[in-house]
mmCIF file of C-alpha atoms and ligand atoms in Angstrom:
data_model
loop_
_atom_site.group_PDB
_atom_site.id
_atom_site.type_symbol
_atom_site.label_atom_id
_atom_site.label_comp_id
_atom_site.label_asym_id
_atom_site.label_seq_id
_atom_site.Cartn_x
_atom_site.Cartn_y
_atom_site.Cartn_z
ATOM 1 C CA UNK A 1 3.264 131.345 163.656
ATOM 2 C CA UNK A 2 4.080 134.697 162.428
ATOM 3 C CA UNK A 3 3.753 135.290 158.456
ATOM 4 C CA UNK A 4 6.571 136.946 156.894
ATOM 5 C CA UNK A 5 5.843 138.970 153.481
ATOM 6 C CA UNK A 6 6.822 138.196 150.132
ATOM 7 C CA UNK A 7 9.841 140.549 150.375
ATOM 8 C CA UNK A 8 11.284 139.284 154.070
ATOM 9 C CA UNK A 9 10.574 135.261 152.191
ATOM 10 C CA UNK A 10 12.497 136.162 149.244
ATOM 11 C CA UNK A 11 15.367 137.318 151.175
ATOM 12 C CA UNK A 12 14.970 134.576 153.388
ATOM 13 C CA UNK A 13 15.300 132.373 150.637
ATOM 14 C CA UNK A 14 13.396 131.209 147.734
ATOM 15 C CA UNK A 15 9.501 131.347 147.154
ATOM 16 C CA UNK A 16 7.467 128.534 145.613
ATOM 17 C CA UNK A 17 4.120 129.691 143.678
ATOM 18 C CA UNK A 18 2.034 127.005 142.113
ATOM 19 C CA UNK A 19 0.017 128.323 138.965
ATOM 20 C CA UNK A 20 -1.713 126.485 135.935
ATOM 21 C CA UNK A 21 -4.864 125.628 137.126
ATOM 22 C CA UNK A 22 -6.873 126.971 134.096
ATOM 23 C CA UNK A 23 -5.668 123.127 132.892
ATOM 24 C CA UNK A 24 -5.560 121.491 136.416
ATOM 25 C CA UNK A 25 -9.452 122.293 137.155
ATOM 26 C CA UNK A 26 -10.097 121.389 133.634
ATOM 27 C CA UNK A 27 -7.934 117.892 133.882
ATOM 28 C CA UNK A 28 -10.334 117.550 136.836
ATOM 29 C CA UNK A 29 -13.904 118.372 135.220
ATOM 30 C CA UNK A 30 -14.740 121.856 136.632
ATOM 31 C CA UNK A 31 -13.437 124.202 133.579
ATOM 32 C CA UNK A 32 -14.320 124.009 130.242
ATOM 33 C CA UNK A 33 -10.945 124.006 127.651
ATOM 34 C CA UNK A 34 -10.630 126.839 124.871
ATOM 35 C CA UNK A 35 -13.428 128.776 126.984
ATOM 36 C CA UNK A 36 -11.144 129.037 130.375
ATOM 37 C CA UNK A 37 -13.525 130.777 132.986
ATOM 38 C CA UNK A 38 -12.486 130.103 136.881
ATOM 39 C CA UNK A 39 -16.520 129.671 137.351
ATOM 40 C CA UNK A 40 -15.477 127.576 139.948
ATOM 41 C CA UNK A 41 -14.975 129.502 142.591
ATOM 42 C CA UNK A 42 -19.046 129.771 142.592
ATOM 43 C CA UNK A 43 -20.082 126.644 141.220
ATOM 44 C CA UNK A 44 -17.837 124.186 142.820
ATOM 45 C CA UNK A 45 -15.828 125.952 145.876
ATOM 46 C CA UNK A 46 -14.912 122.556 147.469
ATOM 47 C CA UNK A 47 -13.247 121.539 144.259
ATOM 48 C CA UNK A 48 -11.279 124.711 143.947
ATOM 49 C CA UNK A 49 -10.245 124.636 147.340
ATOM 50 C CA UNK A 50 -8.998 121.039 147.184
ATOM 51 C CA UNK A 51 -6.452 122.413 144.019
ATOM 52 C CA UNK A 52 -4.934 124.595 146.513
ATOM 53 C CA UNK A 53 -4.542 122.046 149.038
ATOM 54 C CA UNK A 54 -3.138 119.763 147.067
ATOM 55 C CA UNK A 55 -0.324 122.137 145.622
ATOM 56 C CA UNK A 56 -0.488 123.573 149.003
ATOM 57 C CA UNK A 57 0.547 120.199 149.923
ATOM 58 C CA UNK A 58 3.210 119.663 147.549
ATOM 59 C CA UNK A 59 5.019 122.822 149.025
ATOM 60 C CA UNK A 60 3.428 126.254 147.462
ATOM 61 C CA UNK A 61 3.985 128.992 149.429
ATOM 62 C CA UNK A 62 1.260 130.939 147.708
ATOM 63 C CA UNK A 63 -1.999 130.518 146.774
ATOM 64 C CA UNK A 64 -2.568 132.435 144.173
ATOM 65 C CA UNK A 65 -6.910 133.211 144.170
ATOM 66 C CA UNK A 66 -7.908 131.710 141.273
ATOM 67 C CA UNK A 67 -9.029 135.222 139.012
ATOM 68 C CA UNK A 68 -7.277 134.021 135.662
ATOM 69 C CA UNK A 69 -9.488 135.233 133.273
ATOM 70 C CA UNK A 70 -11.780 136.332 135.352
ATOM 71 C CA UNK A 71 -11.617 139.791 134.593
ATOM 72 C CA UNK A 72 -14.438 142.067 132.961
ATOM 73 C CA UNK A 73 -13.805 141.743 129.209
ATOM 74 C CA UNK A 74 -13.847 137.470 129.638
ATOM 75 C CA UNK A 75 -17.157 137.857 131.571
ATOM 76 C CA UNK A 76 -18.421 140.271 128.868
ATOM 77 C CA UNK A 77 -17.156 137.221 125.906
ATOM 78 C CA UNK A 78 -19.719 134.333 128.418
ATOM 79 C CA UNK A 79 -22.390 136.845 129.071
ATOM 80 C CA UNK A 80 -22.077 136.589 132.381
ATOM 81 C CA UNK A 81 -20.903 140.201 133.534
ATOM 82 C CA UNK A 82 -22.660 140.158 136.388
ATOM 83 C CA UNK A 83 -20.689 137.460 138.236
ATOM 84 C CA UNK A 84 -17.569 139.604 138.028
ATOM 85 C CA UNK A 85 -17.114 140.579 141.807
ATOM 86 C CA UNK A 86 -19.100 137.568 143.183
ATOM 87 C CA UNK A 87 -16.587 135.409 141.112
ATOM 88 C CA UNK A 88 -13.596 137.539 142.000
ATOM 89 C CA UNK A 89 -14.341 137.440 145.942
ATOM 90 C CA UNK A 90 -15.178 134.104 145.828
ATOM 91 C CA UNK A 91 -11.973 133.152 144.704
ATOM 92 C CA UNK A 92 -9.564 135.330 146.987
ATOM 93 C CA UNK A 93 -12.131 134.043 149.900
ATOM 94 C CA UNK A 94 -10.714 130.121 149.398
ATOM 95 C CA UNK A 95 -7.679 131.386 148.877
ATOM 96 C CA UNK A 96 -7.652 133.677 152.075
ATOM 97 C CA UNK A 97 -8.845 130.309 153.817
ATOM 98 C CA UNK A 98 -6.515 127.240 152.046
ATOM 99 C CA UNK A 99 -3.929 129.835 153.064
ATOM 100 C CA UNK A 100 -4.498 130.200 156.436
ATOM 101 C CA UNK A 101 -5.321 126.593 157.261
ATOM 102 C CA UNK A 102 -1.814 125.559 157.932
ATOM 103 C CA UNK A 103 -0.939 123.374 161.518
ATOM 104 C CA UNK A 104 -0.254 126.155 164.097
ATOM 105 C CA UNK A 105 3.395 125.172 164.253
ATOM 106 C CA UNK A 106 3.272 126.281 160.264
ATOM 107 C CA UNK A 107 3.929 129.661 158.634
ATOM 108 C CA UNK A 108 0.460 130.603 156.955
ATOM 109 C CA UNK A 109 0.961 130.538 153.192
ATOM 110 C CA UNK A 110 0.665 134.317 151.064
ATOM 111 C CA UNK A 111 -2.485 135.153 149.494
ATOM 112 C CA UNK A 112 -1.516 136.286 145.948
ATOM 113 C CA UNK A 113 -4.235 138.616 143.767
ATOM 114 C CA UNK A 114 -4.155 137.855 140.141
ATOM 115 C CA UNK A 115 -4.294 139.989 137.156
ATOM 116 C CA UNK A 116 -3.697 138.653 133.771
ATOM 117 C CA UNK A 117 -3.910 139.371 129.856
ATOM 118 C CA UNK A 118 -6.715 141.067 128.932
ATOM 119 C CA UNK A 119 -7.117 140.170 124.989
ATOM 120 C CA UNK A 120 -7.968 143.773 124.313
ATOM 121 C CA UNK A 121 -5.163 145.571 124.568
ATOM 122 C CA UNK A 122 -4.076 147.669 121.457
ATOM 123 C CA UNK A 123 -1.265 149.909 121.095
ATOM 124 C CA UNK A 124 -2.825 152.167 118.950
ATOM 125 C CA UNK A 125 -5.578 152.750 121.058
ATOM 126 C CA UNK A 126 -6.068 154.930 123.906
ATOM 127 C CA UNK A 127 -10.095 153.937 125.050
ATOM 128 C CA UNK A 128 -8.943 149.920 125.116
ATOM 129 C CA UNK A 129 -5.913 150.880 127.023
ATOM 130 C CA UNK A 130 -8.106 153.152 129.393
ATOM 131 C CA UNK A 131 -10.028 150.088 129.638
ATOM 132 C CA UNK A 132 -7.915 147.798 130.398
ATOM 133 C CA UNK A 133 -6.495 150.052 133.253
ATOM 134 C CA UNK A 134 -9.828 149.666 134.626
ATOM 135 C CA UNK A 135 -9.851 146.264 134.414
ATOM 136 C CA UNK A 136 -7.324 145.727 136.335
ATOM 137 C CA UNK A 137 -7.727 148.550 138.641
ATOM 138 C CA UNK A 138 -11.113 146.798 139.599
ATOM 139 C CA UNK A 139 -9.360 143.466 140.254
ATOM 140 C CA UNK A 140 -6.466 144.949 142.510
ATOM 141 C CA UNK A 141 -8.797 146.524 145.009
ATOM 142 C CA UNK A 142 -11.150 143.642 145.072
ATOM 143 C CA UNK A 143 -7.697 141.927 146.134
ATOM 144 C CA UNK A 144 -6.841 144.651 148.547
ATOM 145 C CA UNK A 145 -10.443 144.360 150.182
ATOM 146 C CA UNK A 146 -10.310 140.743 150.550
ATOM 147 C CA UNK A 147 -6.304 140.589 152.346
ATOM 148 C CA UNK A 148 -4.581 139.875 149.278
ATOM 149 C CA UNK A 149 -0.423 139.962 150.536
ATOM 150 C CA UNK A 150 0.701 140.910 146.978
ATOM 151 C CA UNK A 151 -0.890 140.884 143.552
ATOM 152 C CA UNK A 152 0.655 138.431 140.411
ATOM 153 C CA UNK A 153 0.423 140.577 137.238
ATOM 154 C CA UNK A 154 1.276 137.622 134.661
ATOM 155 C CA UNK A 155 1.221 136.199 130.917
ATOM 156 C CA UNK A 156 1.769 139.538 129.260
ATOM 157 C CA UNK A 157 2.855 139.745 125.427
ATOM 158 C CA UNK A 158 1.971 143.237 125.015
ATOM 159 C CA UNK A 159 4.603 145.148 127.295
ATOM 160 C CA UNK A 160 2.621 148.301 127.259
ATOM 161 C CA UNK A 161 -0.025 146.088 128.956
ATOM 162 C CA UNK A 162 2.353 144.990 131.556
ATOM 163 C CA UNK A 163 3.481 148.200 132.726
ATOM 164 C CA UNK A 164 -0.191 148.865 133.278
ATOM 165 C CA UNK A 165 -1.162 146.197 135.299
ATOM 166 C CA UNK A 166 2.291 147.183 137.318
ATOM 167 C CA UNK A 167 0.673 150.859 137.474
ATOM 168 C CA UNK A 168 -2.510 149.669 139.079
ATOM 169 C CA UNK A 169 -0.787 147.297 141.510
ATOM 170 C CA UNK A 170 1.336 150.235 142.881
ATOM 171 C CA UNK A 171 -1.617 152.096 142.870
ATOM 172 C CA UNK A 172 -3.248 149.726 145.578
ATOM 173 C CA UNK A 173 0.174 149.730 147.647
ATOM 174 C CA UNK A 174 0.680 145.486 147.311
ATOM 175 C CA UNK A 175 4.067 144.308 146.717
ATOM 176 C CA UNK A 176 3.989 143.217 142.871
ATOM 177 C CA UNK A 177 4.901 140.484 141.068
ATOM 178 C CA UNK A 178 5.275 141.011 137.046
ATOM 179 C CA UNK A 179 5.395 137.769 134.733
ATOM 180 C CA UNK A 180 5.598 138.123 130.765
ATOM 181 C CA UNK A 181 4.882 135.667 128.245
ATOM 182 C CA UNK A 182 6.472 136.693 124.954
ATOM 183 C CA UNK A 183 4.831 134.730 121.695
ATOM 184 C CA UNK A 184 6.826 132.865 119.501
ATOM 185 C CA UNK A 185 8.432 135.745 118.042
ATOM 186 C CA UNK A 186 10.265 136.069 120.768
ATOM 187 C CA UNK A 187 9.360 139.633 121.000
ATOM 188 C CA UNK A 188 6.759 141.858 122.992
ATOM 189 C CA UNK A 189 3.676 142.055 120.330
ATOM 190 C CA UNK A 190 4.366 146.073 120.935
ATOM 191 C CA UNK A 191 8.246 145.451 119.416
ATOM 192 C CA UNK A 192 9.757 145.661 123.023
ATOM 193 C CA UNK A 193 12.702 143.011 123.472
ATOM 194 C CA UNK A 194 11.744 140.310 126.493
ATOM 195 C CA UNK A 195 14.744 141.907 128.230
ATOM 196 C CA UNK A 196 13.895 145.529 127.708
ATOM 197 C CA UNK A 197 10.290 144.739 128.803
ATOM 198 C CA UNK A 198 12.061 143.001 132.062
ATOM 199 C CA UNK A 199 14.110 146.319 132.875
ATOM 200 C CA UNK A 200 11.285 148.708 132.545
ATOM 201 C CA UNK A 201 9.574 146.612 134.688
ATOM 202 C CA UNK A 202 12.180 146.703 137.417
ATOM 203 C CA UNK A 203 12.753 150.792 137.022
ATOM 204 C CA UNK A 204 8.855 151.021 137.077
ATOM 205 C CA UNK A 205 9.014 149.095 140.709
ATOM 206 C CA UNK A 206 8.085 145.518 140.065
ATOM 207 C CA UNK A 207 9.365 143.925 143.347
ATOM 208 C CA UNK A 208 9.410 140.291 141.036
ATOM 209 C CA UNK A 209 9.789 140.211 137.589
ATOM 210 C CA UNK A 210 10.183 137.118 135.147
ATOM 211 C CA UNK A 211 8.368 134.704 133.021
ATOM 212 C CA UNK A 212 5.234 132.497 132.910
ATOM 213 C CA UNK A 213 3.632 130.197 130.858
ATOM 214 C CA UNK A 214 3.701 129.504 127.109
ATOM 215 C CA UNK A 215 7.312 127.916 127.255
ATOM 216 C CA UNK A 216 8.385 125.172 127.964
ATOM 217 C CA UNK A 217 11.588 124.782 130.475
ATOM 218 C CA UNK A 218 13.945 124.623 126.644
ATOM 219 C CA UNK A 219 12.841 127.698 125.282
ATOM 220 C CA UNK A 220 12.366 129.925 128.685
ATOM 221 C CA UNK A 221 15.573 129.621 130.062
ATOM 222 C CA UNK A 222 17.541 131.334 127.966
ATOM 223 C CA UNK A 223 15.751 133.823 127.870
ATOM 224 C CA UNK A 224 15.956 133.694 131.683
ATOM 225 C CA UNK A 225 19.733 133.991 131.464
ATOM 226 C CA UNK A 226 19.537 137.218 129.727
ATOM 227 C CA UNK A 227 17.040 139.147 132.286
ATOM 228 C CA UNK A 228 19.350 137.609 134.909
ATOM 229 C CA UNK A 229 22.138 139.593 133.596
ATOM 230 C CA UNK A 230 20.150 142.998 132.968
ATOM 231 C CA UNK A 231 18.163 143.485 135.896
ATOM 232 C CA UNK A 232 18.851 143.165 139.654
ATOM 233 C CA UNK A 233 15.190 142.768 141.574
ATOM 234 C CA UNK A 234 13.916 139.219 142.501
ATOM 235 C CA UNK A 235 12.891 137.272 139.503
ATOM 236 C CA UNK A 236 10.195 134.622 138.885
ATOM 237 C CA UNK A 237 10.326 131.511 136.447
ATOM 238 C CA UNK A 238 7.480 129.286 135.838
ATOM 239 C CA UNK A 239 7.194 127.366 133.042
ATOM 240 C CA UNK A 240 4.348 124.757 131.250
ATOM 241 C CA UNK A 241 5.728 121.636 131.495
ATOM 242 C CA UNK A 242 5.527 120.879 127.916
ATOM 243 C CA UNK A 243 8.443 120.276 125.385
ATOM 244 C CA UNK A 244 8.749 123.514 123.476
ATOM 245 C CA UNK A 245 11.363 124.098 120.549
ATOM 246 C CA UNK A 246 12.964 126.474 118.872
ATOM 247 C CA UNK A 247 11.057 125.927 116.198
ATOM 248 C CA UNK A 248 8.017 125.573 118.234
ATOM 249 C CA UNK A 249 8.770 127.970 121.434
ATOM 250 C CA UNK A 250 5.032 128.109 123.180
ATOM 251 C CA UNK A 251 2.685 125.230 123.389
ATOM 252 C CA UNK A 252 0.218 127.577 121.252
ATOM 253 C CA UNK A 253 1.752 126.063 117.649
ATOM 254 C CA UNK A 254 3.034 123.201 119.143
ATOM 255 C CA UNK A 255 3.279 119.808 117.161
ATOM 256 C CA UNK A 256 2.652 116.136 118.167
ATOM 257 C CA UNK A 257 5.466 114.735 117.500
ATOM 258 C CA UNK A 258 4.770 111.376 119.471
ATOM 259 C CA UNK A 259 3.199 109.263 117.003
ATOM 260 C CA UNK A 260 -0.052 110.587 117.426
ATOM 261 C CA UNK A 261 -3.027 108.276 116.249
ATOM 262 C CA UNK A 262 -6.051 110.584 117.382
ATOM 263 C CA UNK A 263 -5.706 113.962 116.637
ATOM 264 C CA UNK A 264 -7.831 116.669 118.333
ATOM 265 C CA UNK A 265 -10.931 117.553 116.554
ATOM 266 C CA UNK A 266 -9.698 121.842 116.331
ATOM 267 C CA UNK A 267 -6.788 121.137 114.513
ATOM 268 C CA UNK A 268 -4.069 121.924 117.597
ATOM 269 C CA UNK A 269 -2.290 119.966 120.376
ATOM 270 C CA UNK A 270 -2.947 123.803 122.012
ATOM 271 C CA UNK A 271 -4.911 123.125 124.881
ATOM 272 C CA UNK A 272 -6.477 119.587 124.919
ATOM 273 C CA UNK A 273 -3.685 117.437 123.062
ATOM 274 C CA UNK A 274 -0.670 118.414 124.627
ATOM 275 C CA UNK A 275 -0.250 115.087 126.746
ATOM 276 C CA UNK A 276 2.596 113.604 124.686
ATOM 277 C CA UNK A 277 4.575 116.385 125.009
ATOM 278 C CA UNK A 278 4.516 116.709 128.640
ATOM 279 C CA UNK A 279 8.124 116.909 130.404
ATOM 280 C CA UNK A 280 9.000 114.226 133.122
ATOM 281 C CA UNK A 281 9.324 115.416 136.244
ATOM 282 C CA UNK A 282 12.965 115.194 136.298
ATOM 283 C CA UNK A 283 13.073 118.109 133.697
ATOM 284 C CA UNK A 284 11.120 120.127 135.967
ATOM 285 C CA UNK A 285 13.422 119.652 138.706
ATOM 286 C CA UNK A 286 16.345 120.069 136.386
ATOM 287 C CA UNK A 287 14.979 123.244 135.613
ATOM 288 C CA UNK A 288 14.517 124.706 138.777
ATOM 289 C CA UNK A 289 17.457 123.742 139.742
ATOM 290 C CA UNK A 290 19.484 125.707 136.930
ATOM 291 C CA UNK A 291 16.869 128.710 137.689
ATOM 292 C CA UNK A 292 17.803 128.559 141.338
ATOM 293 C CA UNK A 293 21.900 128.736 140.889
ATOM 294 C CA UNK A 294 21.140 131.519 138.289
ATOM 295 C CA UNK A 295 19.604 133.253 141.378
ATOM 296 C CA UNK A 296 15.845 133.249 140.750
ATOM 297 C CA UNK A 297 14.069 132.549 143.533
ATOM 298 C CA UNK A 298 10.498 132.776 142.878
ATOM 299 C CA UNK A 299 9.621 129.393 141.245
ATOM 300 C CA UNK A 300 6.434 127.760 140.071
ATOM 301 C CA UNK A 301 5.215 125.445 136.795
ATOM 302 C CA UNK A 302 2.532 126.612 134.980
ATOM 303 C CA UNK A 303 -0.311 125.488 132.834
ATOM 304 C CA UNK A 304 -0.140 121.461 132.451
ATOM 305 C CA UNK A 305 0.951 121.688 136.091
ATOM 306 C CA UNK A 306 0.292 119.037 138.989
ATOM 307 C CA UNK A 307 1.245 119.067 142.638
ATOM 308 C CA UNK A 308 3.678 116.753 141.320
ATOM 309 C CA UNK A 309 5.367 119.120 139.825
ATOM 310 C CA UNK A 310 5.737 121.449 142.616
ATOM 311 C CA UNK A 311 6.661 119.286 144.972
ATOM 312 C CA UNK A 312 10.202 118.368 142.001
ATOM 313 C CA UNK A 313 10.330 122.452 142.351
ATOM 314 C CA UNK A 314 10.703 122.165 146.199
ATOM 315 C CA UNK A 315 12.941 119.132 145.381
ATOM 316 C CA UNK A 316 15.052 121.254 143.337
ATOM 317 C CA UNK A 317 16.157 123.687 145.971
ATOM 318 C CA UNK A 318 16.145 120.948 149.064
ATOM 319 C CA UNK A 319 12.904 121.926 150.755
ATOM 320 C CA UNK A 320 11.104 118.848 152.345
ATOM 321 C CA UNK A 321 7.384 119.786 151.859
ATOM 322 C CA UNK A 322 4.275 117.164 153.061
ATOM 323 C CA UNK A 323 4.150 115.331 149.813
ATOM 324 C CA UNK A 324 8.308 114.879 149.815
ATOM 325 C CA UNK A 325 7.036 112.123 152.105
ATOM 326 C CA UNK A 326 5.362 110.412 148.646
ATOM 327 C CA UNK A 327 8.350 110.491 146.723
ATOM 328 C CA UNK A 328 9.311 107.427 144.608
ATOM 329 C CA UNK A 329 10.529 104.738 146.711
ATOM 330 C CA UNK A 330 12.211 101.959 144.027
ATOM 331 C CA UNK A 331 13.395 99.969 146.097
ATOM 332 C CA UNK A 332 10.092 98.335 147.173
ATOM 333 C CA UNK A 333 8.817 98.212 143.683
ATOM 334 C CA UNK A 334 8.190 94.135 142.826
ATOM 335 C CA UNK A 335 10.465 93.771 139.945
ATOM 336 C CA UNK A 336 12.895 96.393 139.977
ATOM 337 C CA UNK A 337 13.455 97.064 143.415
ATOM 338 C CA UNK A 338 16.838 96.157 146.025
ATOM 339 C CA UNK A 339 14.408 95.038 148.432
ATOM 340 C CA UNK A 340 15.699 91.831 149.847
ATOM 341 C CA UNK A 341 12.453 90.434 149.793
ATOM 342 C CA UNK A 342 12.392 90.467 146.407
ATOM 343 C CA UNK A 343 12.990 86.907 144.858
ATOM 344 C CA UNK A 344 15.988 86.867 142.250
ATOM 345 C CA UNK A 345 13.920 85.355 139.753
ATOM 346 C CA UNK A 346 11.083 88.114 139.389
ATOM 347 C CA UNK A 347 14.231 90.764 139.506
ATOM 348 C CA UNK A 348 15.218 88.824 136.542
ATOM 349 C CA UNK A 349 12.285 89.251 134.705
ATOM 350 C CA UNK A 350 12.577 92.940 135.070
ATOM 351 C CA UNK A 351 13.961 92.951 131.417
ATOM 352 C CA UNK A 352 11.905 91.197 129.429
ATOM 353 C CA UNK A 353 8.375 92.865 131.404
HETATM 354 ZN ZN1 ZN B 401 -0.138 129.133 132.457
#
């Protein structure tokens, strides 16, 4: 079947992009917390490539290669420098392939490139910011060599860091798709308002641009609402699925607040302990939903993320995807189902189980 491009899909309709799978490998014992590496791709291939599947299955459109972190200056922090490209074309390899191994009567998915936060950005100073550029510069072309469709540019709370992993996507001619992640200041680090950051982005020639990560669906959307208003380009929303407050707007500083017994050994909920404050997958869908009649059409959930989730996402916008097949069916449950099988006095019972 013929694959349309990110551009012809988004005016088609919407776009579905699973992320988060720094936690997902973790939750699945291939990724170390705190450390957050994407080793993966070389170690354990099969067990990367089964996290695409499975959001693949849950309706992605996307599978985004798995290069989070996996830039230069992260490889540099491990020691392991040398794995840079191997790790990098590892990744958009199983990507390249989940993507393409769709039934023949299926629209292959889009192979997304991913650049990210690079931890050493500084304002003040031109040789980081030269390096970063090269940073990401490296990644892109990797990601052009390997068939990338477009390249995700995403969790950026410096906007001056933003704008140059826009620069270097442009630079490799791949549609881009720009995703900040403001701190709990609710400000770019650099002073730049989340909606001024959003409009440069757009007049710099971001095809996408939104936000990822850190928030929770309560404290992303309104900003949401704003860049709605002040830009007119595609935008993206993907949240954690984590209860952030105003008090509390990223998971970074976020509290247990669920009668927790056990805390983590570090001192955080941030990135081990968040469990109790994960958001039922009716919030998810709630939130795509609202995202969707604001007119965002690029949707995804972020860290904390299962194919769960994305499969409420595709939910949300009335998209029947493989696993819409697995959603909950009530009615045969053995207590609180309308089954007729069901005897009256174990329905009953429901109340006092
Ligand atoms: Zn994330």
């Amino acid at each position: 079947m013929k694959k349309r491009n990110l551009l012809s899909r988004l005016n088609d309709g919407a776009v579905i992009c699973a992320e988060g799978f720094l936690f997902e490998a973790e939750r699945r014992g291939y990724l170390a917390s705190g450390e957050f590496v994407p080793e993966l791709a070389l170690e354990n291939p099969e067990a990367l490539k089964n996290i695409h599947k499975d959001f693949q299955h849950a309706g992605s459109d996307v599978v985004q290669a798995f290069t989070y972190n996996g830039h230069r200056e992260k490889m540099r922090v491990i020691g392991k420098e040398e794995l840079l490209e191997p790790l990098n074309r590892a990744a958009l390899k199983i990507a390249r392939e989940v993507a393409n191994e769709v039934p023949s009567d299926q629209e292959p998915n889009l192979i997304a490139g991913n650049i990210s936060n690079s931890n050493i950005w500084n304002p003040n100073d031109e040789n980081s910011q030269k390096e970063v550029h090269s940073i990401f510069k490296e990644m892109v072309e990797w990601a052009a060599e390997e068939g990338a469709d477009f390249v995700i540019g995403e969790t950026f709370y410096y906007a001056g860091e933003a704008y140059a992993a826009l620069e270097e996507i442009k630079k490799a001619n791949l549609h881009a798709v720009l995703t900040i992640a403001p701190m709990a200041e609710n400000v770019m680090r650099d002073d730049v308002s989340v909606v001024d950051t959003c409009k440069e982005l757009e007049q710099r020639g971001a095809d996408v641009v939104g936000m990822n990560c850190f928030r929770g669906p309560t404290t992303m959307m309104p900003y949401l609402k704003e860049i709605r208003k002040a830009i007119k380009c595609y935008m993206a929303a993907l949240p954690i699925p984590f209860r952030t407050t105003e008090k509390q707007p990223t998971f970074f500083n976020l509290d247990d607040n669920n009668n927790c017994t056990c805390p983590s050994p570090h001192g955080r909920t941030f990135p081990t302990a968040l469990d109790p404050m994960y958001c039922n997958r009716y919030e998810i869908r709630k939130f795509a939903k609202e995202a969707h009649a604001l007119g965002i059409n690029y949707l995804g959930v972020c860290c904390g993320a299962a194919p769960m989730h994305i499969r409420e996402v595709a939910k949300a916008i009335g998209r029947e995807v493989p696993a819409s097949r697995y959603q909950e069916k009530m009615a045969n449950h053995f207590m609180y189902g309308t089954n007729e099988r069901i005897p009256d006095h174990i329905k009953e019972y429901g109340d006092k189980a």
